[in-house]
Coordinates of C-alpha atoms (C1' of nucleotides) in Angstrom, one line a residue:
Chain A
X1 CA -108.7 193.9 -215.7
X2 CA -105.6 192.0 -215.8
X3 CA -102.1 193.6 -214.5
X4 CA -103.7 191.1 -211.5
X5 CA -103.9 187.9 -213.7
X6 CA -99.5 188.5 -215.1
X7 CA -98.3 189.4 -211.8
X8 CA -99.4 186.2 -210.9
X9 CA -98.2 185.1 -214.3
X10 CA -94.3 186.7 -213.5
X11 CA -94.5 185.5 -210.0
X12 CA -94.9 182.0 -210.5
X13 CA -92.2 181.7 -212.4
X14 CA -89.8 183.0 -209.4
X15 CA -90.8 185.2 -206.7
X16 CA -89.8 188.7 -207.4
X17 CA -90.8 192.1 -205.3
X18 CA -92.3 195.3 -207.0
X19 CA -89.5 197.1 -209.2
X20 CA -88.7 193.6 -210.3
X21 CA -92.1 193.0 -211.4
X22 CA -92.2 196.2 -212.9
X23 CA -89.6 195.7 -215.4
X24 CA -90.1 192.0 -216.0
X25 CA -93.9 193.0 -216.9
X26 CA -92.9 196.0 -219.0
X27 CA -90.2 194.0 -220.7
X28 CA -92.7 191.1 -221.2
X29 CA -95.9 193.5 -222.7
X30 CA -93.8 195.5 -224.5
X31 CA -93.8 198.9 -222.7
X32 CA -95.0 201.8 -224.7
X33 CA -95.5 200.1 -227.5
X34 CA -98.0 198.3 -226.1
X35 CA -99.4 197.9 -222.5
X36 CA -97.5 200.9 -219.9
X37 CA -98.0 200.0 -216.9
X38 CA -96.0 202.8 -214.1
X39 CA -94.7 201.9 -211.5
X40 CA -97.0 202.9 -208.7
X41 CA -99.8 200.8 -210.3
X42 CA -97.5 197.5 -209.6
X43 CA -97.1 198.3 -205.8
X44 CA -100.9 199.3 -205.4
X45 CA -101.9 196.4 -207.5
X46 CA -99.6 194.1 -205.3
X47 CA -100.9 195.4 -202.1
X48 CA -104.5 194.2 -203.1
X49 CA -103.1 191.0 -204.4
X50 CA -101.7 190.5 -200.8
X51 CA -104.8 191.5 -199.5
X52 CA -106.8 189.2 -201.3
X53 CA -104.7 186.5 -200.2
X54 CA -102.9 185.6 -203.4
X55 CA -99.7 186.4 -202.9
X56 CA -97.2 186.8 -199.8
X57 CA -94.4 188.6 -198.5
X58 CA -91.6 185.9 -199.1
X59 CA -88.9 188.2 -196.5
X60 CA -87.5 191.1 -197.1
X61 CA -83.8 192.0 -198.3
X62 CA -81.9 195.2 -197.3
X63 CA -79.3 196.0 -199.0
X64 CA -78.5 199.6 -198.5
X65 CA -81.6 201.4 -199.3
X66 CA -85.1 201.0 -198.8
X67 CA -85.9 197.1 -197.9
X68 CA -87.2 195.0 -200.7
X69 CA -90.4 193.2 -199.9
X70 CA -89.9 190.2 -202.3
X71 CA -93.5 188.8 -203.3
X72 CA -94.3 184.9 -203.9
X73 CA -97.6 182.8 -204.8
X74 CA -99.7 181.7 -202.0
X75 CA -102.0 178.4 -202.9
X76 CA -104.5 180.4 -203.5
X77 CA -102.9 182.5 -206.3
X78 CA -101.8 179.6 -208.1
X79 CA -105.4 178.3 -208.4
X80 CA -106.3 181.9 -209.7
X81 CA -103.8 181.6 -212.4
X82 CA -104.6 178.6 -212.7
X83 CA -108.3 179.8 -213.3
X84 CA -106.6 182.2 -215.8
X85 CA -104.9 180.3 -218.1
X86 CA -107.7 178.0 -218.7
X87 CA -110.1 180.8 -219.7
X88 CA -109.8 182.4 -223.6
X89 CA -109.1 186.1 -223.4
X90 CA -112.3 187.6 -224.0
X91 CA -112.4 189.2 -227.4
X92 CA -111.4 192.5 -226.5
X93 CA -113.5 195.9 -225.8
X94 CA -112.6 198.1 -229.6
X95 CA -114.0 201.6 -228.2
X96 CA -113.2 202.9 -231.0
X97 CA -113.0 206.9 -230.8
X98 CA -112.1 207.5 -234.6
X99 CA -115.7 205.8 -235.0
X100 CA -117.3 207.8 -233.0
X101 CA -115.4 211.1 -234.3
X102 CA -117.1 209.8 -237.6
X103 CA -120.3 209.1 -237.1
X104 CA -120.9 211.9 -235.0
X105 CA -119.4 214.1 -238.2
X106 CA -122.1 212.2 -240.6
X107 CA -125.0 212.9 -237.6
X108 CA -123.8 217.0 -237.7
X109 CA -123.3 217.2 -241.6
X110 CA -127.1 215.3 -241.7
X111 CA -128.9 216.9 -238.9
X112 CA -126.4 219.9 -237.3
X113 CA -127.4 223.2 -236.7
X114 CA -125.9 226.1 -239.5
X115 CA -122.9 226.6 -237.0
X116 CA -120.1 227.7 -238.3
X117 CA -118.2 225.3 -236.5
X118 CA -118.5 222.4 -239.2
X119 CA -117.1 218.9 -239.4
X120 CA -115.9 217.5 -242.8
X121 CA -116.3 213.3 -242.3
X122 CA -114.4 213.5 -245.8
X123 CA -111.0 215.8 -244.0
X124 CA -111.7 213.5 -240.8
X125 CA -111.1 210.2 -242.8
X126 CA -107.5 211.5 -245.4
X127 CA -106.5 213.3 -241.9
X128 CA -106.8 210.2 -239.6
X129 CA -105.2 208.4 -242.8
X130 CA -102.6 210.3 -243.6
X131 CA -101.5 209.8 -240.0
X132 CA -101.9 206.0 -240.2
X133 CA -99.9 205.9 -243.1
X134 CA -97.2 207.8 -241.5
X135 CA -96.8 205.5 -238.3
X136 CA -97.1 202.8 -240.6
X137 CA -94.2 203.6 -242.5
X138 CA -92.1 204.1 -239.2
X139 CA -93.4 200.7 -238.2
X140 CA -92.2 199.1 -241.2
X141 CA -88.9 201.1 -240.9
X142 CA -88.1 199.8 -237.1
X143 CA -88.8 196.0 -238.0
X144 CA -87.3 195.7 -241.2
X145 CA -84.2 197.3 -239.0
X146 CA -84.4 194.7 -235.9
X147 CA -81.3 193.6 -234.5
X148 CA -81.7 189.6 -235.1
X149 CA -80.7 189.0 -231.8
X150 CA -83.4 191.0 -230.0
X151 CA -86.4 189.2 -228.1
X152 CA -89.3 187.3 -230.2
X153 CA -91.5 189.7 -228.8
X154 CA -90.6 193.0 -230.3
X155 CA -90.5 191.2 -233.5
X156 CA -94.0 190.0 -233.2
X157 CA -95.2 193.4 -231.8
X158 CA -94.2 195.0 -234.8
X159 CA -95.1 191.8 -236.9
X160 CA -99.0 192.6 -235.4
X161 CA -98.5 196.5 -235.6
X162 CA -98.2 196.7 -239.2
X163 CA -100.7 194.1 -240.2
X164 CA -103.9 195.6 -237.8
X165 CA -102.4 199.0 -239.2
X166 CA -102.9 198.1 -242.8
X167 CA -106.3 196.2 -242.0
X168 CA -107.0 199.7 -240.9
X169 CA -105.8 201.3 -243.4
X170 CA -108.1 199.2 -245.9
X171 CA -110.7 199.8 -243.9
X172 CA -110.2 203.5 -243.9
X173 CA -110.6 203.2 -247.6
X174 CA -113.8 201.2 -247.5
X175 CA -115.4 203.6 -245.8
X176 CA -115.4 206.6 -248.2
X177 CA -116.8 204.5 -250.6
X178 CA -119.6 203.6 -248.4
X179 CA -119.5 207.9 -247.4
X180 CA -120.0 208.5 -251.2
X181 CA -122.9 206.1 -251.8
X182 CA -124.9 207.4 -248.5
X183 CA -124.3 211.1 -249.9
X184 CA -126.5 209.9 -252.8
X185 CA -129.3 208.5 -250.5
X186 CA -128.5 209.9 -247.0
X187 CA -129.8 208.1 -243.7
X188 CA -132.1 208.7 -241.0
X189 CA -130.0 209.5 -237.4
X190 CA -131.5 207.5 -234.8
X191 CA -133.2 208.7 -232.0
X192 CA -134.7 207.3 -228.6
X193 CA -138.5 207.6 -228.6
X194 CA -139.7 209.7 -225.2
X195 CA -142.6 208.9 -223.4
X196 CA -144.6 211.9 -222.9
X197 CA -146.3 214.3 -225.5
X198 CA -146.5 211.3 -228.3
X199 CA -146.5 212.2 -231.7
X200 CA -146.7 210.0 -234.0
X201 CA -148.6 207.1 -232.9
X202 CA -147.3 204.1 -234.5
Chain B
X1 CA -111.0 209.1 -221.5
X2 CA -113.8 210.5 -224.0
X3 CA -117.3 209.6 -223.2
X4 CA -117.3 212.8 -222.1
X5 CA -116.3 213.9 -225.8
X6 CA -119.0 212.2 -227.3
X7 CA -121.9 213.5 -225.4
X8 CA -120.6 216.8 -225.6
X9 CA -120.8 215.9 -229.5
X10 CA -124.8 214.9 -229.4
X11 CA -125.3 217.9 -227.1
X12 CA -123.9 219.9 -229.8
X13 CA -126.8 218.3 -232.8
X14 CA -129.5 219.1 -230.0
X15 CA -130.5 219.2 -225.9
X16 CA -131.2 216.2 -224.9
X17 CA -131.9 214.2 -221.2
X18 CA -129.3 211.4 -220.1
X19 CA -131.5 208.5 -220.9
X20 CA -132.1 209.9 -224.4
X21 CA -128.3 210.3 -224.5
X22 CA -127.3 207.1 -223.4
X23 CA -129.6 205.6 -226.2
X24 CA -128.3 208.0 -228.8
X25 CA -124.9 206.9 -227.5
X26 CA -124.9 203.6 -228.0
X27 CA -127.1 203.6 -231.2
X28 CA -123.9 205.9 -232.7
X29 CA -121.1 204.0 -231.2
X30 CA -122.4 200.5 -232.3
X31 CA -123.3 199.5 -228.5
X32 CA -122.3 196.4 -227.5
X33 CA -120.4 195.4 -230.6
X34 CA -118.0 198.3 -230.2
X35 CA -118.5 200.9 -227.3
X36 CA -120.9 199.4 -224.0
X37 CA -121.9 202.3 -221.7
X38 CA -123.9 202.0 -219.4
X39 CA -126.7 204.2 -217.7
X40 CA -125.4 205.0 -214.6
X41 CA -122.3 206.2 -216.1
X42 CA -124.0 208.9 -218.9
X43 CA -125.5 210.2 -215.5
X44 CA -122.1 210.5 -213.7
X45 CA -120.8 211.7 -216.6
X46 CA -123.2 214.4 -217.0
X47 CA -123.1 215.3 -213.7
X48 CA -118.8 215.9 -213.9
X49 CA -119.9 217.9 -216.9
X50 CA -122.1 220.1 -215.6
X51 CA -119.8 220.9 -212.6
X52 CA -117.1 221.7 -214.7
X53 CA -119.6 224.0 -216.5
X54 CA -119.5 222.4 -220.0
X55 CA -123.3 221.6 -220.0
X56 CA -126.5 223.2 -217.9
X57 CA -129.7 222.2 -216.9
X58 CA -131.7 224.2 -219.9
X59 CA -135.3 223.2 -218.0
X60 CA -137.6 219.9 -216.9
X61 CA -140.0 218.2 -218.1
X62 CA -142.6 216.1 -215.8
X63 CA -145.1 214.1 -217.9
X64 CA -146.0 211.1 -215.5
X65 CA -143.0 209.2 -214.5
X66 CA -139.7 211.2 -212.2
X67 CA -138.2 214.2 -214.0
X68 CA -136.6 215.1 -217.9
X69 CA -133.9 216.9 -217.1
X70 CA -132.8 218.4 -220.1
X71 CA -128.7 219.3 -220.7
X72 CA -127.8 221.6 -223.1
X73 CA -123.7 222.6 -224.0
X74 CA -122.2 225.8 -222.7
X75 CA -120.1 227.9 -224.1
X76 CA -117.0 226.7 -222.5
X77 CA -118.7 223.5 -223.8
X78 CA -118.8 224.1 -227.1
X79 CA -115.4 225.6 -226.9
X80 CA -113.9 222.4 -225.4
X81 CA -116.0 220.2 -228.6
X82 CA -114.0 222.3 -230.6
X83 CA -110.8 221.1 -229.4
X84 CA -111.8 217.6 -229.7
X85 CA -112.7 218.0 -233.4
X86 CA -109.8 220.0 -234.0
X87 CA -107.4 217.1 -232.3
X88 CA -106.4 214.1 -233.9
X89 CA -107.7 210.8 -231.9
X90 CA -104.3 209.4 -230.8
X91 CA -103.3 205.7 -231.6
X92 CA -105.0 204.2 -228.7
X93 CA -103.7 201.2 -226.6
X94 CA -103.8 198.0 -227.8
X95 CA -103.4 196.5 -224.3
X96 CA -103.4 192.8 -225.8
X97 CA -103.9 190.3 -223.1
X98 CA -103.5 187.4 -225.4
X99 CA -100.4 188.6 -226.7
X100 CA -98.9 189.2 -222.5
X101 CA -100.6 185.6 -221.8
X102 CA -98.5 184.0 -225.0
X103 CA -95.2 185.8 -223.6
X104 CA -95.5 184.1 -220.2
X105 CA -96.3 180.5 -221.8
X106 CA -93.1 181.4 -223.6
X107 CA -91.1 182.6 -220.6
X108 CA -92.8 179.4 -218.8
X109 CA -91.1 177.3 -220.7
X110 CA -88.0 178.6 -221.5
X111 CA -87.9 179.2 -217.3
X112 CA -90.7 177.6 -215.6
X113 CA -90.2 175.9 -212.9
X114 CA -91.3 172.1 -212.9
X115 CA -94.6 172.0 -211.8
X116 CA -97.3 169.9 -213.1
X117 CA -99.6 173.2 -214.7
X118 CA -98.1 173.0 -217.4
X119 CA -98.6 175.8 -220.4
X120 CA -98.1 174.8 -223.9
X121 CA -97.8 178.4 -226.0
X122 CA -99.1 176.2 -229.3
X123 CA -102.1 175.5 -227.3
X124 CA -102.7 178.3 -226.6
X125 CA -102.5 179.7 -230.3
X126 CA -104.4 177.3 -231.6
X127 CA -107.1 177.8 -229.1
X128 CA -107.1 181.2 -229.3
X129 CA -107.1 180.8 -233.6
X130 CA -109.9 178.7 -233.3
X131 CA -111.9 181.1 -231.6
X132 CA -111.2 184.2 -233.8
X133 CA -112.2 182.0 -236.7
X134 CA -115.6 181.2 -235.6
X135 CA -115.9 185.0 -234.6
X136 CA -114.6 185.6 -237.9
X137 CA -117.0 183.1 -239.6
X138 CA -120.4 185.2 -237.7
X139 CA -119.3 188.2 -238.5
X140 CA -119.3 187.2 -242.1
X141 CA -122.5 185.6 -242.1
X142 CA -124.1 189.0 -240.5
X143 CA -123.3 190.9 -242.5
X144 CA -123.6 189.4 -245.6
X145 CA -127.7 189.0 -244.1
X146 CA -127.8 193.1 -243.6
X147 CA -131.0 194.6 -244.3
X148 CA -129.7 197.4 -246.7
X149 CA -131.7 199.9 -244.8
X150 CA -129.9 199.5 -241.6
X151 CA -127.7 202.2 -240.5
X152 CA -124.2 202.8 -242.4
X153 CA -122.6 202.6 -238.9
X154 CA -123.5 198.9 -238.5
X155 CA -122.2 197.9 -241.6
X156 CA -118.9 199.8 -241.2
X157 CA -118.5 198.0 -237.9
X158 CA -118.6 194.5 -239.4
X159 CA -116.3 195.0 -242.3
X160 CA -113.8 196.8 -239.6
X161 CA -114.3 194.0 -237.2
X162 CA -114.3 191.6 -240.5
X163 CA -110.6 193.1 -241.4
X164 CA -109.0 193.4 -238.1
X165 CA -110.1 189.8 -237.6
X166 CA -108.4 188.7 -240.2
X167 CA -105.3 190.5 -240.1
X168 CA -105.4 188.9 -235.9
X169 CA -105.6 185.3 -237.8
X170 CA -102.7 186.6 -240.2
X171 CA -100.6 187.2 -237.6
X172 CA -101.3 184.0 -235.2
X173 CA -99.9 182.5 -238.4
X174 CA -96.7 184.3 -238.5
X175 CA -96.8 183.7 -234.4
X176 CA -96.7 180.0 -234.6
X177 CA -94.0 180.3 -237.6
X178 CA -91.7 182.5 -235.4
X179 CA -92.3 180.2 -232.1
X180 CA -90.9 177.4 -234.4
X181 CA -88.2 179.4 -235.3
X182 CA -87.5 180.3 -231.6
X183 CA -88.1 176.4 -230.8
X184 CA -84.7 175.7 -232.6
X185 CA -82.2 178.6 -230.8
X186 CA -84.3 179.7 -227.9
X187 CA -83.9 183.4 -226.1
X188 CA -82.9 184.9 -223.0
X189 CA -85.8 185.8 -220.8
X190 CA -85.7 189.4 -219.8
X191 CA -84.4 190.7 -216.0
X192 CA -84.1 193.7 -214.3
X193 CA -80.7 193.9 -212.8
X194 CA -81.1 194.1 -209.0
X195 CA -78.4 196.5 -206.9
X196 CA -77.8 194.3 -203.4
X197 CA -75.0 191.5 -203.5
X198 CA -74.4 191.9 -207.3
X199 CA -73.2 189.0 -208.6
X200 CA -71.2 189.4 -211.6
X201 CA -70.5 192.8 -212.3
X202 CA -70.4 193.2 -216.0
Chain C
dG1 C1' -71.4 218.2 -207.4
dG2 C1' -75.1 216.2 -210.5
dT3 C1' -77.4 213.0 -213.4
dG4 C1' -79.8 209.0 -212.9
dC5 C1' -81.2 204.1 -212.0
dC6 C1' -82.5 201.4 -208.1
dA7 C1' -86.4 200.9 -204.4
dT8 C1' -90.1 202.0 -202.1
dG9 C1' -94.5 204.1 -201.7
dT10 C1' -98.9 207.8 -200.6
dA11 C1' -102.7 210.6 -202.0
dA12 C1' -106.1 211.8 -204.7
dC13 C1' -108.3 212.1 -209.0
dG14 C1' -111.1 210.2 -213.8
dC15 C1' -113.5 206.5 -215.8
dG16 C1' -116.0 202.2 -215.7
dT17 C1' -118.8 198.6 -213.6
dT18 C1' -122.2 196.6 -210.5
dA19 C1' -126.0 196.6 -208.0
dC20 C1' -129.0 198.8 -205.8
dA21 C1' -133.6 202.2 -205.2
dT22 C1' -137.9 204.1 -207.5
dG23 C1' -141.4 204.8 -209.8
dA24 C1' -144.4 205.7 -213.9
dT25 C1' -146.3 203.5 -218.6
dT26 C1' -147.6 200.5 -222.4
dA27 C1' -147.6 196.2 -224.5
dT28 C1' -149.1 191.3 -224.1
Chain D
dA1 C1' -151.1 190.2 -213.1
dT2 C1' -146.5 191.1 -215.4
dA3 C1' -143.2 192.5 -218.1
dA4 C1' -140.7 195.9 -220.9
dT5 C1' -139.9 199.9 -221.7
dC6 C1' -139.6 204.9 -220.0
dA7 C1' -136.5 207.3 -216.8
dT8 C1' -133.7 209.1 -212.7
dG9 C1' -130.0 208.3 -209.9
dT10 C1' -126.5 207.1 -205.5
dA11 C1' -122.9 203.7 -203.3
dA12 C1' -119.3 201.2 -203.7
dC13 C1' -115.3 199.4 -206.0
dG14 C1' -112.0 198.5 -208.9
dC15 C1' -108.6 199.6 -212.1
dG16 C1' -105.7 203.4 -214.3
dT17 C1' -103.0 207.7 -213.8
dT18 C1' -100.3 211.9 -212.1
dA19 C1' -98.1 214.2 -208.5
dC20 C1' -95.7 213.7 -204.9
dA21 C1' -92.3 212.5 -201.5
dT22 C1' -87.6 209.4 -199.6
dG23 C1' -83.5 208.4 -200.3
dG24 C1' -79.1 205.1 -201.3
dC25 C1' -75.6 204.0 -204.8
dA26 C1' -73.0 204.4 -208.5
dC27 C1' -71.0 207.0 -212.9
dC28 C1' -69.2 211.2 -214.8

DNA sequence: GGTGCCATGTAACGCGTTACATGATTAT
DNA sequence: ATAATCATGTAACGCGTTACATGGCACC
């Protein structure tokens, strides 16, 4: 929901063409480490921004290969950008796939049919923990091996990954103990009530 | 990238129709707290799954209102699900919008044109910290006020939010000190080299 | 002569959101 | 009466990914 805004921000620093924008965004946002954007998306987004009148072409340049279409912010683009700066970033959707998987595994244990395909929440948990631990190790090595002249963003990204990784690890421990508690006293699986043929009137 | 799988998982527990699936998924995944899915998406996803032969209709039921189309897993659906269980969840794209905004603000300070629209990284940081702190406070209150009979997932979600919130808060502190360091010794803004009209041959 | 970077895009698809449309049942 | 809940979907759009197509230039 916001490559648009980042592009506007970059263009507010100076006019650029698509390739430059892609490179600049990748450097700025941490690339594959944090927010990987493919060139194609830059061009399509740019086209949409142009159609909305937020950017405009500021002359093309030709030096050998294909044309370089340079873009610049319009007045409306500046307004939109100012609005973005004024807004706080909305706390993101976590969309934690592991959590869903875990809850599904728990539900399976409690209500699952007797298929061979067993799913053990404990095993899931341990696999996740092992993977995270290794990743954490790698990040730590990378952070400690960073050249001090490297950009500020690189350092901050590593520190962030480590901070959240450690938090997640501690949370996984917590999950395990909660799971042990529940195993002694299982809980109900949430279900939706349906209308037709009511079974138990409350 | 994975409501598909969650729906397959729920259907493996028992056959359901769309509305039930939506309710079950919302209960399971933590709803707006973690992964909000609109009913429309359930229906379209279900249609796609059916088209791919992973689910099939298992009879309709009519009791008053519209038809209830009950879905069940097919053999191929079971295979797909087994595959999902076997895979580890890939470490998610963080896509941290705040980070991008911050880096952009820093770049602006170092290279920005002298427009009136100033963007202060420090102010951004403090606003973010204030917001996060309040949210953290709310979560803590909610966790402590939770009825013990509430589902396991609710508790875990709160604990997770708190753990990561605290980590983020500590990271923001770290960012601030790094920013102070940099202010004394600024770094270069990363740029892409262009081809035409080379300025400085390295 | 090949590899890789610079530079541009289009086409097609999947996921997700918003808005719209319909209509019955149940609780206030 | 009317509001909420149950129940189903379609249409259109935005964001993001993958794959494809084109071609010059620089370096080994």
